[in-house]
Tab-separated table of C-alpha atoms and ligand atoms in Angstrom:
chain	number	residue	atom	x	y	z
A	41	UNK	CA	-0.116	-0.358	0.352
A	42	UNK	CA	1.177	3.150	-0.777
A	43	UNK	CA	0.606	6.099	1.758
A	44	UNK	CA	1.223	10.127	0.020
A	45	UNK	CA	0.390	13.440	1.149
A	46	UNK	CA	-1.534	15.767	-0.698
A	47	UNK	CA	-1.631	19.506	0.033
A	48	UNK	CA	-4.652	21.490	-1.770
A	49	UNK	CA	-4.772	25.270	-1.173
A	50	UNK	CA	-7.579	26.715	-2.149
A	51	UNK	CA	-9.026	30.888	-1.813
A	52	UNK	CA	-11.293	30.204	0.812
A	53	UNK	CA	-9.400	26.649	2.766
A	54	UNK	CA	-6.878	24.986	3.173
A	55	UNK	CA	-6.619	20.621	3.523
A	56	UNK	CA	-4.162	17.675	3.883
A	57	UNK	CA	-5.567	14.002	2.211
A	58	UNK	CA	-3.835	11.499	3.310
A	59	UNK	CA	-4.091	9.372	-0.769
A	60	UNK	CA	-3.830	5.816	-0.066
A	61	UNK	CA	-3.451	3.376	-3.024
A	62	UNK	CA	-3.582	-0.324	-3.247
A	63	UNK	CA	-3.002	-0.859	-7.100
A	64	UNK	CA	-6.389	-1.264	-7.452
A	65	UNK	CA	-8.236	2.282	-5.825
A	66	UNK	CA	-7.792	5.070	-4.191
A	67	UNK	CA	-8.729	5.764	-0.947
A	68	UNK	CA	-8.757	9.296	0.563
A	69	UNK	CA	-9.617	10.015	4.259
A	70	UNK	CA	-8.600	13.996	5.592
A	71	UNK	CA	-6.372	14.905	7.728
A	72	UNK	CA	-6.914	18.086	8.928
A	73	UNK	CA	-8.693	21.600	7.107
A	74	UNK	CA	-8.465	25.091	7.716
A	75	UNK	CA	-9.170	28.030	6.745
A	76	UNK	CA	-7.697	30.113	4.280
A	77	UNK	CA	-7.972	34.469	2.873
A	78	UNK	CA	-6.656	36.637	1.576
A	79	UNK	CA	-5.963	39.222	4.992
A	80	UNK	CA	-6.236	42.829	4.133
A	81	UNK	CA	-3.690	45.420	6.223
A	82	UNK	CA	-2.329	48.266	4.983
A	83	UNK	CA	-4.741	48.832	2.644
A	84	UNK	CA	-4.032	45.602	0.469
A	85	UNK	CA	-4.838	41.772	0.587
A	86	UNK	CA	-1.957	39.268	1.400
A	87	UNK	CA	-1.993	35.528	1.662
A	88	UNK	CA	-0.541	34.879	5.644
A	89	UNK	CA	1.202	32.040	4.122
A	90	UNK	CA	3.097	31.967	7.467
A	91	UNK	CA	-0.019	30.536	9.184
A	92	UNK	CA	-0.762	28.337	6.411
A	93	UNK	CA	2.737	26.667	6.811
A	94	UNK	CA	2.260	26.487	10.180
A	95	UNK	CA	-1.656	24.601	9.672
A	96	UNK	CA	0.386	23.006	6.952
A	97	UNK	CA	2.420	21.445	9.526
A	98	UNK	CA	0.018	20.680	11.762
A	99	UNK	CA	-1.811	18.681	9.317
A	100	UNK	CA	1.137	16.491	8.795
A	101	UNK	CA	1.699	16.292	13.551
A	102	UNK	CA	-2.129	14.943	13.596
A	103	UNK	CA	-0.708	12.391	9.942
A	104	UNK	CA	1.981	11.558	12.577
A	105	UNK	CA	0.112	10.735	15.634
A	106	UNK	CA	-3.053	8.420	14.255
A	107	UNK	CA	-0.336	6.652	12.362
A	108	UNK	CA	0.877	7.131	9.007
A	109	UNK	CA	4.533	6.458	9.581
A	110	UNK	CA	5.405	4.990	6.007
A	111	UNK	CA	4.192	8.338	3.381
A	112	UNK	CA	6.978	8.176	0.688
A	113	UNK	CA	6.235	11.906	-0.775
A	114	UNK	CA	4.205	15.191	-0.700
A	115	UNK	CA	3.014	17.845	-3.066
A	116	UNK	CA	1.447	20.591	-3.171
A	117	UNK	CA	-1.032	22.301	-5.305
A	118	UNK	CA	-2.750	25.593	-5.472
A	119	UNK	CA	-5.218	28.275	-6.792
A	120	UNK	CA	-2.747	30.470	-9.822
A	121	UNK	CA	-1.455	33.221	-10.633
A	122	UNK	CA	0.234	34.439	-6.607
A	123	UNK	CA	4.095	34.005	-5.474
A	124	UNK	CA	6.268	34.587	-2.693
A	125	UNK	CA	10.030	36.677	-3.322
A	126	UNK	CA	13.394	34.936	-1.471
A	127	UNK	CA	15.710	37.240	-1.222
A	128	UNK	CA	19.605	36.027	-1.937
A	129	UNK	CA	19.271	34.595	2.111
A	130	UNK	CA	17.012	32.352	0.772
A	131	UNK	CA	14.162	34.496	3.409
A	132	UNK	CA	11.197	35.147	2.621
A	133	UNK	CA	10.241	38.832	1.455
A	134	UNK	CA	6.796	39.997	3.090
A	135	UNK	CA	3.812	38.213	2.880
A	136	UNK	CA	2.693	37.573	-0.303
A	137	UNK	CA	-0.113	38.673	-2.912
A	138	UNK	CA	-3.456	38.475	-3.123
A	139	UNK	CA	-4.574	38.071	-7.059
A	140	UNK	CA	-7.469	40.011	-5.308
A	141	UNK	CA	-5.681	43.413	-4.220
A	142	UNK	CA	-6.350	45.980	-6.152
A	143	UNK	CA	-3.168	46.721	-7.044
A	144	UNK	CA	-3.264	44.098	-10.491
A	145	UNK	CA	-6.057	47.100	-11.674
A	146	UNK	CA	-2.892	49.654	-11.959
A	147	UNK	CA	-0.309	47.021	-12.622
A	148	UNK	CA	-2.577	45.788	-16.007
A	149	UNK	CA	-2.495	49.574	-17.183
A	150	UNK	CA	0.579	49.121	-16.976
A	151	UNK	CA	1.312	46.576	-18.914
A	152	UNK	CA	-0.493	47.241	-21.551
A	153	UNK	CA	0.959	50.787	-22.199
A	154	UNK	CA	3.752	48.250	-23.150
A	155	UNK	CA	2.704	45.170	-25.103
A	156	UNK	CA	-0.930	44.789	-26.935
A	157	UNK	CA	-3.463	42.228	-25.697
A	158	UNK	CA	-3.022	40.486	-28.671
A	159	UNK	CA	1.234	40.769	-28.543
A	160	UNK	CA	0.534	39.430	-24.892
A	161	UNK	CA	-2.222	36.298	-25.717
A	162	UNK	CA	0.159	35.258	-28.777
A	163	UNK	CA	3.453	35.021	-26.387
A	164	UNK	CA	1.579	33.686	-23.266
A	165	UNK	CA	-1.512	31.762	-24.439
A	166	UNK	CA	-3.437	33.281	-21.358
A	167	UNK	CA	-6.254	36.056	-21.574
A	168	UNK	CA	-5.054	39.070	-20.481
A	169	UNK	CA	-6.123	40.092	-17.250
A	170	UNK	CA	-5.095	42.269	-14.517
A	171	UNK	CA	-5.185	38.745	-11.964
A	172	UNK	CA	-1.804	38.025	-14.121
A	173	UNK	CA	1.117	37.315	-12.537
A	174	UNK	CA	2.599	40.085	-14.492
A	175	UNK	CA	0.112	42.749	-13.026
A	176	UNK	CA	1.157	42.327	-9.832
A	177	UNK	CA	5.464	42.389	-10.407
A	178	UNK	CA	4.438	45.661	-12.770
A	179	UNK	CA	2.489	46.872	-9.710
A	180	UNK	CA	3.761	45.866	-7.276
A	181	UNK	CA	7.594	47.213	-9.262
A	182	UNK	CA	6.321	51.086	-9.295
A	183	UNK	CA	5.425	50.944	-5.765
A	184	UNK	CA	8.294	49.716	-4.049
A	185	UNK	CA	10.854	49.085	-6.460
A	186	UNK	CA	12.858	48.030	-3.787
A	187	UNK	CA	11.668	44.873	-3.041
A	188	UNK	CA	11.548	43.707	-6.392
A	189	UNK	CA	15.826	44.980	-6.011
A	190	UNK	CA	16.183	42.882	-3.168
A	191	UNK	CA	14.286	39.986	-5.034
A	192	UNK	CA	16.698	37.183	-5.727
A	193	UNK	CA	13.896	34.013	-6.637
A	194	UNK	CA	10.381	34.298	-7.955
A	195	UNK	CA	8.468	30.919	-6.822
A	196	UNK	CA	4.825	29.657	-7.591
A	197	UNK	CA	2.927	29.740	-4.074
A	198	UNK	CA	3.392	26.055	-4.493
A	199	UNK	CA	6.545	26.415	-4.866
A	200	UNK	CA	6.710	28.170	-2.544
A	201	UNK	CA	5.877	25.345	0.028
A	202	UNK	CA	7.417	23.167	-1.587
A	203	UNK	CA	10.630	25.551	-1.065
A	204	UNK	CA	9.308	25.545	2.746
A	205	UNK	CA	9.756	22.360	2.879
A	206	UNK	CA	12.719	20.814	0.957
A	207	UNK	CA	15.137	24.124	0.024
A	208	UNK	CA	14.130	22.993	-3.490
A	209	UNK	CA	13.444	26.197	-6.036
A	210	UNK	CA	11.948	25.025	-9.046
A	211	UNK	CA	9.275	26.689	-10.796
A	212	UNK	CA	6.739	23.699	-11.791
A	213	UNK	CA	5.503	23.704	-15.196
A	214	UNK	CA	1.517	24.192	-14.492
A	215	UNK	CA	1.365	26.984	-12.181
A	216	UNK	CA	4.055	28.495	-14.374
A	217	UNK	CA	1.691	28.772	-17.386
A	218	UNK	CA	-1.093	30.480	-15.333
A	219	UNK	CA	1.159	33.779	-15.139
A	220	UNK	CA	1.425	35.071	-18.528
A	221	UNK	CA	5.073	35.100	-18.548
A	222	UNK	CA	5.395	31.131	-19.731
A	223	UNK	CA	5.675	31.372	-22.931
A	224	UNK	CA	4.147	28.244	-24.670
A	225	UNK	CA	5.957	28.383	-27.655
A	226	UNK	CA	8.938	28.247	-26.202
A	227	UNK	CA	8.653	26.225	-23.758
A	228	UNK	CA	10.838	28.495	-21.285
A	229	UNK	CA	9.930	31.962	-19.044
A	230	UNK	CA	9.248	34.304	-21.893
A	231	UNK	CA	12.666	36.076	-21.681
A	232	UNK	CA	11.915	38.854	-23.926
A	233	UNK	CA	8.651	39.965	-22.288
A	234	UNK	CA	10.847	39.842	-18.783
A	235	UNK	CA	13.208	42.184	-20.722
A	236	UNK	CA	10.029	45.023	-21.198
A	237	UNK	CA	8.939	44.779	-17.785
A	238	UNK	CA	12.621	44.782	-16.574
A	239	UNK	CA	12.852	41.844	-14.912
A	240	UNK	CA	15.758	39.918	-14.293
A	241	UNK	CA	16.003	36.418	-15.890
A	242	UNK	CA	17.285	34.990	-12.923
A	243	UNK	CA	14.584	35.939	-10.659
A	244	UNK	CA	12.801	33.001	-12.008
A	245	UNK	CA	13.715	30.036	-11.052
A	246	UNK	CA	13.704	27.086	-12.942
A	247	UNK	CA	10.441	25.084	-14.980
A	248	UNK	CA	10.498	21.613	-13.847
A	249	UNK	CA	7.428	19.208	-14.672
A	250	UNK	CA	4.952	18.152	-13.034
A	251	UNK	CA	6.341	14.998	-11.346
A	252	UNK	CA	10.071	16.137	-10.605
A	253	UNK	CA	10.557	14.888	-7.579
A	254	UNK	CA	12.949	18.100	-5.460
A	255	UNK	CA	14.367	15.607	-2.591
A	256	UNK	CA	13.486	14.428	0.998
A	257	UNK	CA	12.236	17.028	3.884
A	258	UNK	CA	14.678	19.518	4.823
A	259	UNK	CA	16.280	18.281	8.194
A	260	UNK	CA	14.782	21.020	10.296
A	261	UNK	CA	11.255	20.214	9.682
A	262	UNK	CA	12.178	16.583	10.100
A	263	UNK	CA	13.453	17.075	13.793
A	264	UNK	CA	10.331	19.277	13.855
A	265	UNK	CA	7.694	17.215	13.579
A	266	UNK	CA	9.387	14.050	14.405
A	267	UNK	CA	9.291	12.397	11.332
A	268	UNK	CA	11.278	10.166	9.204
A	269	UNK	CA	12.262	12.443	5.648
A	270	UNK	CA	9.134	12.683	3.048
A	271	UNK	CA	10.251	12.858	-0.696
A	272	UNK	CA	9.021	16.464	-1.557
A	273	UNK	CA	7.435	16.739	-5.308
A	274	UNK	CA	6.560	18.642	-7.636
A	275	UNK	CA	3.244	17.719	-8.413
A	276	UNK	CA	0.861	19.505	-10.996
A	277	UNK	CA	1.094	23.052	-8.555
A	278	UNK	CA	-1.584	24.262	-10.380
A	279	UNK	CA	-5.223	22.947	-8.645
A	280	UNK	CA	-7.335	23.212	-11.839
A	281	UNK	CA	-5.016	20.721	-13.316
A	282	UNK	CA	-5.220	18.936	-10.596
A	283	UNK	CA	-8.777	18.688	-11.327
A	284	UNK	CA	-8.612	17.527	-15.126
A	285	UNK	CA	-5.982	15.260	-14.166
A	286	UNK	CA	-8.754	13.264	-11.392
A	287	UNK	CA	-12.094	13.309	-13.208
A	288	UNK	CA	-13.051	10.140	-14.519
A	289	UNK	CA	-13.094	10.724	-18.644
A	290	UNK	CA	-13.683	8.646	-20.902
A	291	UNK	CA	-10.965	8.319	-23.141
A	292	UNK	CA	-12.295	9.466	-26.576
A	293	UNK	CA	-14.730	11.234	-24.974
A	294	UNK	CA	-16.178	13.918	-25.695
A	295	UNK	CA	-16.552	15.807	-22.451
A	296	UNK	CA	-15.713	19.396	-21.157
A	297	UNK	CA	-13.984	19.194	-17.695
A	298	UNK	CA	-15.609	21.870	-14.768
A	299	UNK	CA	-12.881	22.392	-11.793
A	300	UNK	CA	-15.681	23.645	-9.405
A	301	UNK	CA	-14.906	26.125	-6.159
A	302	UNK	CA	-14.331	29.746	-6.158
A	303	UNK	CA	-13.312	29.938	-8.989
A	304	UNK	CA	-14.877	27.141	-11.811
A	305	UNK	CA	-12.926	27.152	-14.699
A	306	UNK	CA	-14.606	25.042	-18.060
A	307	UNK	CA	-12.651	23.991	-20.750
A	308	UNK	CA	-11.744	21.259	-22.583
A	309	UNK	CA	-8.155	19.611	-22.881
A	310	UNK	CA	-6.091	20.424	-26.500
A	311	UNK	CA	-3.068	19.456	-27.406
A	312	UNK	CA	-1.823	23.013	-28.949
A	313	UNK	CA	-2.517	25.886	-27.553
A	314	UNK	CA	-5.626	27.595	-29.104
A	315	UNK	CA	-4.577	30.539	-29.549
A	316	UNK	CA	-6.887	32.436	-32.472
A	317	UNK	CA	-8.788	36.286	-32.741
A	318	UNK	CA	-11.701	34.217	-30.785
A	319	UNK	CA	-10.157	32.645	-28.084
A	320	UNK	CA	-8.378	36.287	-27.131
A	321	UNK	CA	-11.999	38.089	-27.325
A	322	UNK	CA	-13.969	35.830	-26.011
A	323	UNK	CA	-11.316	35.527	-23.395
A	324	UNK	CA	-9.877	31.828	-23.247
A	325	UNK	CA	-6.791	31.403	-21.600
A	326	UNK	CA	-4.301	28.143	-22.184
A	327	UNK	CA	-2.389	27.051	-19.796
A	328	UNK	CA	-0.664	23.822	-18.757
A	329	UNK	CA	-2.268	20.270	-17.806
A	330	UNK	CA	-0.340	17.207	-16.015
A	331	UNK	CA	1.071	15.511	-18.918
A	332	UNK	CA	2.415	18.705	-20.587
A	333	UNK	CA	-0.751	19.390	-23.136
A	334	UNK	CA	-3.037	22.475	-22.585
A	335	UNK	CA	-6.060	23.356	-20.900
A	336	UNK	CA	-8.208	25.810	-23.156
A	337	UNK	CA	-10.453	27.201	-20.776
A	338	UNK	CA	-12.468	30.262	-19.470
A	339	UNK	CA	-11.299	31.353	-15.571
A	340	UNK	CA	-15.304	32.359	-15.376
A	341	UNK	CA	-15.979	33.863	-11.630
A	342	UNK	CA	-18.027	30.340	-9.473
A	343	UNK	CA	-18.915	30.279	-6.167
A	344	UNK	CA	-17.519	32.968	-4.711
A	345	UNK	CA	-20.547	35.148	-5.388
A	346	UNK	CA	-22.156	33.371	-3.061
A	347	UNK	CA	-19.001	32.844	-0.835
A	348	UNK	CA	-19.302	36.715	-0.289
A	349	UNK	CA	-22.741	36.963	-0.396
A	350	UNK	CA	-23.223	34.510	3.083
A	351	UNK	CA	-20.513	36.294	4.206
A	352	UNK	CA	-22.410	39.731	4.985
A	353	UNK	CA	-25.588	37.978	5.957
A	354	UNK	CA	-23.781	36.170	8.606
A	355	UNK	CA	-21.729	39.900	9.615
A	356	UNK	CA	-25.807	41.034	9.620
A	357	UNK	CA	-26.016	38.208	12.443
A	358	UNK	CA	-28.023	35.649	9.888
A	359	UNK	CA	-26.082	33.405	8.450
A	360	UNK	CA	-27.900	30.363	6.642
A	361	UNK	CA	-26.535	26.085	6.815
A	362	UNK	CA	-26.480	24.443	2.987
A	363	UNK	CA	-29.980	23.150	3.352
A	364	UNK	CA	-31.330	26.485	3.859
A	365	UNK	CA	-29.561	27.829	0.895
A	366	UNK	CA	-31.023	24.816	-0.899
A	367	UNK	CA	-34.030	24.746	0.004
A	368	UNK	CA	-34.493	29.345	-1.021
A	369	UNK	CA	-33.480	28.320	-4.402
A	370	UNK	CA	-35.702	25.487	-4.371
A	371	UNK	CA	-38.214	27.825	-3.170
A	372	UNK	CA	-38.159	30.879	-5.337
A	373	UNK	CA	-39.109	32.105	-7.788
A	374	UNK	CA	-36.554	31.635	-11.457
A	375	UNK	CA	-36.076	33.606	-14.531
A	376	UNK	CA	-36.439	37.101	-12.251
A	377	UNK	CA	-32.608	39.167	-12.873
A	378	UNK	CA	-29.294	37.853	-14.016
A	379	UNK	CA	-25.805	39.195	-14.035
A	380	UNK	CA	-23.298	38.810	-16.005
A	381	UNK	CA	-20.761	36.884	-13.331
A	382	UNK	CA	-17.483	37.950	-14.699
A	383	UNK	CA	-17.426	41.592	-15.012
A	384	UNK	CA	-14.628	42.642	-12.473
A	385	UNK	CA	-17.298	44.208	-10.640
A	386	UNK	CA	-17.441	41.238	-8.775
A	387	UNK	CA	-14.036	40.883	-8.456
A	388	UNK	CA	-14.034	41.791	-4.805
A	389	UNK	CA	-16.332	44.564	-4.009
A	390	UNK	CA	-16.830	45.223	0.085
A	391	UNK	CA	-20.638	44.059	-0.391
A	392	UNK	CA	-21.525	41.582	-2.664
A	393	UNK	CA	-25.190	41.289	-2.035
A	394	UNK	CA	-25.310	45.639	-2.555
A	395	UNK	CA	-23.234	44.444	-5.256
A	396	UNK	CA	-25.573	42.583	-7.246
A	397	UNK	CA	-28.543	44.989	-6.644
A	398	UNK	CA	-26.595	48.173	-8.248
A	399	UNK	CA	-25.642	45.940	-11.379
A	400	UNK	CA	-29.675	44.961	-11.407
A	401	UNK	CA	-30.418	48.573	-11.075
A	402	UNK	CA	-28.029	49.649	-14.343
A	403	UNK	CA	-29.250	46.785	-16.184
A	404	UNK	CA	-32.338	47.518	-15.848
A	405	UNK	CA	-33.945	44.243	-14.028
A	406	UNK	CA	-35.983	44.255	-10.741
A	407	UNK	CA	-33.370	44.827	-7.722
A	408	UNK	CA	-33.485	41.175	-5.433
A	409	UNK	CA	-33.647	41.671	-1.649
A	410	UNK	CA	-34.183	38.066	-0.386
A	411	UNK	CA	-32.091	35.866	0.516
A	412	UNK	CA	-33.864	33.586	-2.171
A	413	UNK	CA	-33.509	35.336	-5.030
A	414	UNK	CA	-29.975	36.269	-4.452
A	415	UNK	CA	-29.330	33.012	-5.350
A	416	UNK	CA	-30.840	32.109	-7.175
A	417	UNK	CA	-29.630	35.182	-9.220
A	418	UNK	CA	-26.316	33.624	-8.775
A	419	UNK	CA	-26.793	29.563	-9.610
A	420	UNK	CA	-28.799	31.321	-12.868
A	421	UNK	CA	-26.501	33.552	-14.055
A	422	UNK	CA	-23.512	31.416	-13.499
A	423	UNK	CA	-24.691	28.172	-15.421
A	424	UNK	CA	-26.283	30.722	-17.955
A	425	UNK	CA	-22.176	31.497	-18.836
A	426	UNK	CA	-21.475	27.994	-18.565
A	427	UNK	CA	-23.819	27.767	-21.216
A	428	UNK	CA	-22.151	30.927	-22.949
A	429	UNK	CA	-18.716	29.462	-22.098
A	430	UNK	CA	-19.473	26.016	-24.374
A	431	UNK	CA	-21.082	27.099	-26.530
A	432	UNK	CA	-17.735	28.959	-27.691
A	433	UNK	CA	-14.919	25.302	-26.249
A	434	UNK	CA	-17.081	24.074	-29.247
A	435	UNK	CA	-16.633	26.358	-32.124
A	436	UNK	CA	-12.775	26.526	-31.201
A	437	UNK	CA	-12.468	22.820	-30.976
A	438	UNK	CA	-14.613	21.919	-32.739
A	439	UNK	CA	-15.724	19.829	-31.466
A	440	UNK	CA	-19.726	19.207	-29.913
A	441	UNK	CA	-19.193	18.359	-26.513
A	442	UNK	CA	-21.280	15.633	-25.431
A	443	UNK	CA	-21.211	15.783	-21.024
A	444	UNK	CA	-19.981	18.138	-18.811
A	445	UNK	CA	-17.107	15.786	-16.216
A	446	UNK	CA	-17.401	18.172	-12.670
A	447	UNK	CA	-15.810	18.255	-9.979
A	448	UNK	CA	-13.985	20.339	-6.673
A	449	UNK	CA	-16.111	20.790	-3.796
A	450	UNK	CA	-18.861	23.335	-5.386
A	451	UNK	CA	-20.407	20.219	-6.970
A	452	UNK	CA	-21.563	19.526	-3.386
A	453	UNK	CA	-23.999	21.729	-4.922
A	454	UNK	CA	-26.804	20.511	-6.274
A	455	UNK	CA	-28.536	23.334	-7.485
A	456	UNK	CA	-25.424	24.307	-8.979
A	457	UNK	CA	-24.877	21.050	-11.076
A	458	UNK	CA	-28.847	20.816	-12.708
A	459	UNK	CA	-28.974	24.518	-13.737
A	460	UNK	CA	-25.318	23.708	-15.542
A	461	UNK	CA	-27.494	20.701	-17.278
A	462	UNK	CA	-30.048	22.830	-17.741
A	463	UNK	CA	-28.517	25.594	-19.154
A	464	UNK	CA	-26.336	23.653	-21.074
A	465	UNK	CA	-28.749	21.331	-21.863
A	466	UNK	CA	-26.091	18.297	-21.391
A	467	UNK	CA	-25.609	16.290	-19.833
A	468	UNK	CA	-23.674	16.445	-16.871
A	469	UNK	CA	-20.988	13.918	-14.799
A	470	UNK	CA	-20.303	15.749	-11.285
A	471	UNK	CA	-17.471	14.532	-8.929
A	472	UNK	CA	-15.156	13.666	-7.528
A	473	UNK	CA	-15.994	16.299	-4.581
A	474	UNK	CA	-11.444	15.959	-3.509
A	475	UNK	CA	-10.445	16.249	-7.607
A	476	UNK	CA	-7.724	18.381	-6.744
A	477	UNK	CA	-6.044	16.460	-3.824
A	478	UNK	CA	-6.777	13.532	-5.876
A	479	UNK	CA	-5.366	14.728	-9.092
A	480	UNK	CA	-2.217	16.165	-6.897
A	481	UNK	CA	-1.981	12.297	-5.496
A	482	UNK	CA	-1.766	10.888	-8.955
A	483	UNK	CA	0.597	13.269	-9.682
A	484	UNK	CA	2.666	12.289	-7.132
A	485	UNK	CA	1.588	8.264	-7.788
A	486	UNK	CA	2.694	8.457	-11.470
A	487	UNK	CA	6.210	10.386	-10.119
A	488	UNK	CA	6.521	6.799	-7.206
A	489	UNK	CA	5.431	4.692	-10.447
A	490	UNK	CA	2.991	3.274	-8.852
A	491	UNK	CA	0.226	4.289	-11.663
A	492	UNK	CA	1.332	4.356	-15.491
A	493	UNK	CA	-0.204	7.715	-16.625
A	494	UNK	CA	-3.281	9.759	-16.784
A	495	UNK	CA	-4.794	7.437	-19.115
A	496	UNK	CA	-5.187	4.569	-16.181
A	497	UNK	CA	-5.134	7.365	-13.443
A	498	UNK	CA	-8.705	8.121	-14.889
A	499	UNK	CA	-10.030	4.352	-14.782
A	500	UNK	CA	-8.703	4.219	-10.786
A	501	UNK	CA	-10.684	7.120	-10.344
A	502	UNK	CA	-13.329	5.818	-12.046
A	503	UNK	CA	-13.349	2.531	-9.690
A	504	UNK	CA	-12.718	4.168	-6.372
A	505	UNK	CA	-15.279	6.550	-6.324
A	506	UNK	CA	-18.482	7.971	-6.900
A	507	UNK	CA	-20.177	10.141	-9.563
A	508	UNK	CA	-23.969	11.770	-9.952
A	509	UNK	CA	-25.512	11.973	-13.074
A	510	UNK	CA	-27.692	15.289	-13.896
A	511	UNK	CA	-29.629	14.549	-16.843
A	512	UNK	CA	-30.743	18.465	-18.801
A	513	UNK	CA	-34.752	19.682	-17.868
A	514	UNK	CA	-36.848	22.180	-18.626
A	515	UNK	CA	-35.615	22.784	-21.896
A	516	UNK	CA	-37.958	26.043	-23.688
A	517	UNK	CA	-37.438	27.937	-19.886
A	518	UNK	CA	-34.174	27.683	-19.842
A	519	UNK	CA	-33.666	28.394	-23.251
A	520	UNK	CA	-35.784	31.580	-22.953
A	521	UNK	CA	-33.376	32.104	-20.033
A	522	UNK	CA	-30.401	32.046	-22.576
A	523	UNK	CA	-31.659	34.592	-24.802
A	524	UNK	CA	-32.159	37.498	-22.141
A	525	UNK	CA	-28.683	36.477	-20.896
A	526	UNK	CA	-27.209	37.502	-24.160
A	527	UNK	CA	-28.291	40.268	-24.282
A	528	UNK	CA	-26.944	41.289	-20.924
A	529	UNK	CA	-23.939	40.481	-21.750
B	140	LIG	C1	-6.261	33.047	-9.941
B	140	LIG	C2	-7.560	32.167	-10.543
B	140	LIG	O1	-6.844	31.193	-9.202
B	140	LIG	C3	-7.141	31.097	-11.102
B	140	LIG	O2	-6.823	31.533	-12.099
B	140	LIG	C4	-7.878	29.796	-11.070
B	140	LIG	O3	-7.257	28.783	-11.856
B	140	LIG	C5	-7.617	28.951	-10.355
B	140	LIG	O4	-6.625	28.540	-10.188
B	140	LIG	C6	-8.873	28.338	-9.122
B	140	LIG	O5	-8.512	27.640	-7.510
């Protein structure tokens, strides 16, 4: 029985899973879960990386206490685009910023003064957006040039954590492709682009392939946690790449994937990046897969809209449970109003429900007032947006996508799955939930020679976890709703 630790860090919580592989099936056990939100101070949003690391170590200690002493390796996957900077002595220079920090808006303006969106997209395959790493770097350079002058190494978030565990500095391929500084033609950092922005090449730690074994945990960590060394693996560092690896898509199946969390990423795996006028205009992105190909996808707003609304209701003293949320949606009249979930208005507003009301007012629609109305408006709008994305994915790839595989924590919202099936008129196969942790474990097991490749891994996932199928319903109503939605966006 092989055992690996998978750390999956999301933009609302992080967790440590112990994965056991018996040669036939994967068995997942949650060891530790902790909240993880950007922290607002001195007018900026930061990741509390010290607390995150502390929680990760706590997770290992818990696991060891539970008797898991023969674990072979660990790997880390996280959200995209964010990074940490190290000094020449290898110490962390400040807290990493969150991509939701407002500085990225100025960064984007600055970046676009030097490079057109088209050129930027042609080089990286990534949608030009203010959340891209380059915008953050630009903003930092403008506001506090001394920070970048002192920085000797830039490591993407999962790679920063790998470094804290192993002492090895390397950026992994899938997470590097999320930066928009990786040139897919050169298959390396885009040095010309870095020059345009005066970013020293040597700051960008080299890109390694998913599954690179970095080496054993540091002696200091082993001592602190009283453990035997385990191998630190740069598995697929980007959570979306992990999610795709673990969806039970069959070989030859005409399927789209959806990784559902704070963001929802809807896309298909392609051999080469799709870098066309249309993919640029529609805001698609091409990021790396665990097996060195590409995820042609759209980064769409996901459960963030609900999470942020619920946070405000909680502050106001009227929080709701998941069951209540389900019932409120069920009992609220459908198709009263829609929002375009992907406008930057919803990226990080102070008060999400107010922002939604503002949007409805500005677009001449009735304003939601009850929780049920907000929730329905969000969920229907998300599902309709996914139909918009799916139609364009079909045009870009020339494929008819018959089924959507949804995975991630978001699939616990049954309305999200059912509405997605209804809006797209496609069968939805939902599951597994812990798709990023499973993908993370698969990356390690492939690196350790226990699983041959992704095709075999997906068969193992199919045997190991249950899925739920949602058939499309109410075609005419959703069709009319889609026509109204299309006029709005
Ligand atoms: C910034 C987003 O987190 C990123 O683009 C997205 O791909 C992701 O990682 C969702 O977890």
